[in-house]
Amino acid sequence: MNVPILFLHGFPLNSSSWKAQIEYFSDKRIVFAPDLRGHGSGPKGGGPWMIPDFTSDLHLLLVEAKINKIIICGLSMGGYVALDFVHQHPEMVQALVLCATQSAADSNEAKDKRYKTLEKIRNDGLNGFADDFSDLALSETKTEFSRELKRSIEDIIKSNNPADIALVVGCLASRKDSTPMLHEIKCPTLVIAGVDDRIISLEVGQAMASKIPDCKFAKIPDAGHLLNQEQPERFNSVLEFFLNNLK
Ligand code: MLT
């Protein structure tokens, strides 16, 4: 029996951003793709939140589903949560896939940008932010496919509640630096980076991979930050190859 896989989406999206992976992997293993705290149908209210709150939500989900071993595949914010989960519950994680993510905490400059994001969301809601974020997160928006993808990403972002997304912004800015624990990760790990990622660069992913003991690194050409959506076939085949070669 294949170990189930848990897909963790990025900020400020929801589980539908894993649609191509859910469709592809569902006949091979049990797939979980929850909406994370503050997004879609995920838990709401009662902030401030910190990343370990997301870990607690997921731990509860797995305990309730009677799952004691899982493969975690997290993108960006989902990767921050995956790193916290493997730190807190290493015995539950069979393998880890970290996509378009980083272990470092926000620099002061990144915190300033978060504050600007907060102000924008408070003043204008999510419409302008959805346009800015989807532009930055995609490698290009000129083809029919990428224009359609940009529209669907904007729709996902705008379907969230601005107050919840604002809480997540604070949560991202307060996350700790996971770099010192990378060498403790015991499970096989795959880091995947988009060659054209303008939010978390390929080099950042590569540097993180070099600090994890049993780690492979893959780059996806013609993909930015949302690499699983921009290049679903390439992404799925990289992930499948890694999963098929797990002992
Ligand atoms: C994400 O895609 O989850 C975000 O870009 C992460 C971040 O802003 O740190």
XYZ file of C-alpha atoms and ligand atoms in Angstrom:
256
model
C 0.000 0.000 0.000
C 1.470 3.342 -1.059
C 1.919 5.921 1.677
C -0.624 8.775 1.259
C 0.511 12.186 0.056
C -0.454 15.525 1.583
C -0.294 18.556 -0.733
C 0.055 21.939 1.009
C -0.772 24.950 -1.131
C 0.915 28.350 -1.162
C -0.304 31.722 0.075
C -2.919 33.140 -0.761
C -4.404 30.268 -2.781
C -6.285 27.109 -1.863
C -6.230 23.393 -2.540
C -7.550 23.840 -6.094
C -4.052 25.008 -7.029
C -3.098 21.281 -6.814
C -5.860 20.200 -9.241
C -3.473 18.699 -11.829
C -1.631 16.777 -9.107
C -4.806 15.584 -7.373
C -6.082 14.245 -10.701
C -2.779 12.581 -11.597
C -1.859 10.993 -8.276
C -5.306 10.031 -6.914
C -5.358 6.634 -8.608
C -1.880 5.828 -7.277
C -2.212 6.695 -3.583
C -4.520 8.441 -1.109
C -4.243 12.177 -1.683
C -4.973 14.883 0.901
C -5.083 18.503 -0.252
C -6.710 20.571 2.493
C -7.409 24.287 2.366
C -4.983 25.696 4.902
C -5.863 28.058 7.743
C -7.211 31.391 6.510
C -7.695 30.122 2.926
C -10.769 28.657 1.207
C -12.639 26.355 3.577
C -9.729 26.179 6.064
C -10.057 27.147 9.749
C -10.793 30.852 10.287
C -10.758 33.549 12.932
C -9.214 33.788 16.362
C -5.844 35.148 15.154
C -3.032 36.010 15.504
C -1.706 32.758 14.050
C 1.733 31.276 13.737
C 3.017 28.498 11.477
C 2.744 25.847 14.253
C -1.042 26.488 14.235
C -1.077 25.193 10.644
C 0.946 22.166 11.763
C -1.594 21.458 14.531
C -4.463 21.629 12.002
C -2.716 19.091 9.778
C -1.737 16.814 12.633
C -5.360 16.726 13.748
C -6.516 15.986 10.194
C -4.110 13.029 9.942
C -4.914 11.676 13.402
C -8.640 11.816 12.606
C -8.007 10.022 9.305
C -5.886 7.424 11.205
C -2.816 8.159 9.054
C 0.510 7.694 10.814
C 2.880 7.943 7.811
C 2.617 10.593 5.127
C 4.556 12.127 2.259
C 4.316 15.909 2.443
C 4.566 18.077 -0.661
C 4.396 21.784 0.174
C 4.705 24.792 -2.089
C 6.087 28.064 -0.758
C 3.988 28.767 2.385
C 3.042 25.073 2.230
C 6.791 24.367 2.364
C 7.183 26.544 5.492
C 4.458 24.436 7.100
C 6.013 21.179 5.829
C 9.359 22.135 7.433
C 7.627 22.840 10.731
C 5.650 19.586 10.506
C 8.733 17.428 9.869
C 10.496 19.179 12.752
C 7.624 18.483 15.151
C 6.568 15.042 13.893
C 9.573 13.486 12.115
C 8.292 9.943 12.749
C 5.179 10.638 10.646
C 6.965 11.856 7.512
C 8.123 9.213 5.035
C 9.373 11.760 2.497
C 9.325 15.490 1.951
C 8.908 17.528 -1.228
C 9.685 21.234 -0.913
C 8.585 23.304 -3.915
C 9.418 26.961 -4.574
C 10.131 27.472 -0.906
C 12.848 28.479 1.526
C 13.957 27.795 5.077
C 14.970 31.352 5.994
C 12.763 33.746 7.948
C 11.813 37.124 6.473
C 14.571 39.740 6.352
C 13.714 43.271 7.527
C 13.237 44.238 3.874
C 10.805 41.335 3.367
C 8.938 42.393 6.537
C 8.602 45.930 5.108
C 7.076 44.423 1.957
C 4.656 42.402 4.090
C 3.561 45.613 5.772
C 2.909 47.229 2.377
C 0.883 44.146 1.415
C -1.115 44.450 4.645
C -1.854 48.113 3.986
C -2.917 47.348 0.426
C -5.262 44.569 1.538
C -6.697 46.709 4.358
C -7.315 49.669 2.032
C -8.350 47.967 -1.216
C -9.302 44.381 -0.355
C -7.859 41.574 -2.454
C -8.480 42.749 -6.054
C -5.287 44.765 -6.679
C -3.212 42.324 -4.668
C -4.565 39.390 -6.713
C -3.395 41.091 -9.922
C 0.071 41.939 -8.529
C 0.640 38.523 -6.964
C -0.454 36.499 -9.998
C 1.824 38.604 -12.256
C 4.809 38.034 -10.027
C 4.114 34.357 -9.407
C 3.938 33.323 -13.068
C 6.914 33.242 -15.426
C 4.870 34.887 -18.173
C 1.309 35.861 -19.010
C 1.365 36.105 -22.795
C 0.052 32.746 -23.968
C -3.604 31.750 -23.900
C -2.793 29.084 -21.270
C -0.942 31.512 -18.977
C -3.601 34.230 -19.318
C -6.260 31.713 -18.331
C -4.061 30.496 -15.450
C -3.579 34.084 -14.248
C -7.356 34.610 -14.282
C -7.976 31.441 -12.297
C -5.289 32.359 -9.735
C -6.814 35.824 -9.320
C -10.238 34.237 -8.815
C -8.872 31.916 -6.129
C -7.187 34.827 -4.334
C -10.313 37.011 -4.488
C -12.479 34.179 -3.161
C -10.650 34.468 0.185
C -11.666 36.804 2.977
C -9.305 39.850 3.167
C -9.246 39.807 6.984
C -8.109 36.161 7.033
C -5.472 36.779 4.376
C -4.221 39.729 6.443
C -3.819 37.354 9.403
C -1.795 34.991 7.212
C 0.469 37.883 6.129
C 1.339 38.489 9.799
C 1.882 34.791 10.277
C 4.315 34.566 7.334
C 6.263 37.584 8.606
C 6.616 35.998 12.045
C 7.809 32.575 10.901
C 11.049 31.329 12.359
C 14.246 30.497 10.484
C 14.150 26.745 9.806
C 17.693 26.660 8.368
C 19.331 25.407 11.597
C 17.126 22.275 11.567
C 17.655 21.307 7.916
C 20.546 18.964 8.773
C 18.226 17.049 11.143
C 15.803 16.032 8.380
C 16.137 12.250 8.184
C 13.643 11.416 5.446
C 14.344 11.443 1.695
C 13.682 14.937 0.410
C 13.191 16.518 -2.985
C 13.528 20.260 -3.525
C 11.881 21.548 -6.718
C 12.456 25.072 -8.005
C 11.119 27.030 -10.974
C 13.919 28.368 -13.173
C 12.075 31.687 -13.540
C 10.769 32.037 -9.968
C 10.839 35.758 -9.051
C 9.514 35.234 -5.510
C 11.876 32.527 -4.215
C 14.783 32.052 -6.582
C 16.183 28.795 -7.859
C 19.470 29.572 -6.067
C 17.655 29.842 -2.729
C 16.094 26.412 -3.316
C 19.459 24.972 -4.325
C 21.156 26.341 -1.197
C 18.424 24.857 1.015
C 18.750 21.467 -0.728
C 22.497 21.421 -0.087
C 21.864 21.574 3.684
C 19.454 18.600 3.812
C 21.276 15.252 4.179
C 19.299 12.951 1.848
C 18.121 15.483 -0.704
C 17.653 15.638 -4.445
C 17.185 18.868 -6.371
C 15.134 19.394 -9.533
C 14.532 22.523 -11.545
C 11.548 23.091 -13.780
C 12.198 25.217 -16.889
C 9.605 27.713 -18.151
C 8.098 27.949 -14.689
C 7.961 30.652 -12.066
C 6.766 30.406 -8.472
C 3.596 28.413 -9.239
C 5.565 25.697 -11.003
C 3.059 22.880 -10.434
C 0.389 24.896 -12.242
C 2.554 26.367 -14.986
C 4.194 23.052 -15.895
C 1.864 20.351 -14.549
C 3.180 17.486 -16.718
C 6.844 18.221 -15.978
C 6.077 18.695 -12.302
C 4.100 15.458 -12.083
C 6.795 13.441 -13.774
C 9.538 14.836 -11.482
C 7.406 14.061 -8.443
C 6.424 10.614 -9.711
C 10.052 9.667 -10.400
C 10.991 10.664 -6.833
C 8.043 8.753 -5.326
C 8.757 5.639 -7.403
C 12.333 5.568 -6.196
C 11.552 5.785 -2.490
C 12.662 2.695 -0.627
C 3.576 31.712 -1.197
O 3.527 31.489 -2.425
O 3.161 30.904 -0.372
C 4.136 33.019 -0.740
O 4.715 33.719 -1.808
C 5.104 32.823 0.372
C 5.665 34.086 0.918
O 5.160 35.170 0.575
O 6.596 34.010 1.732
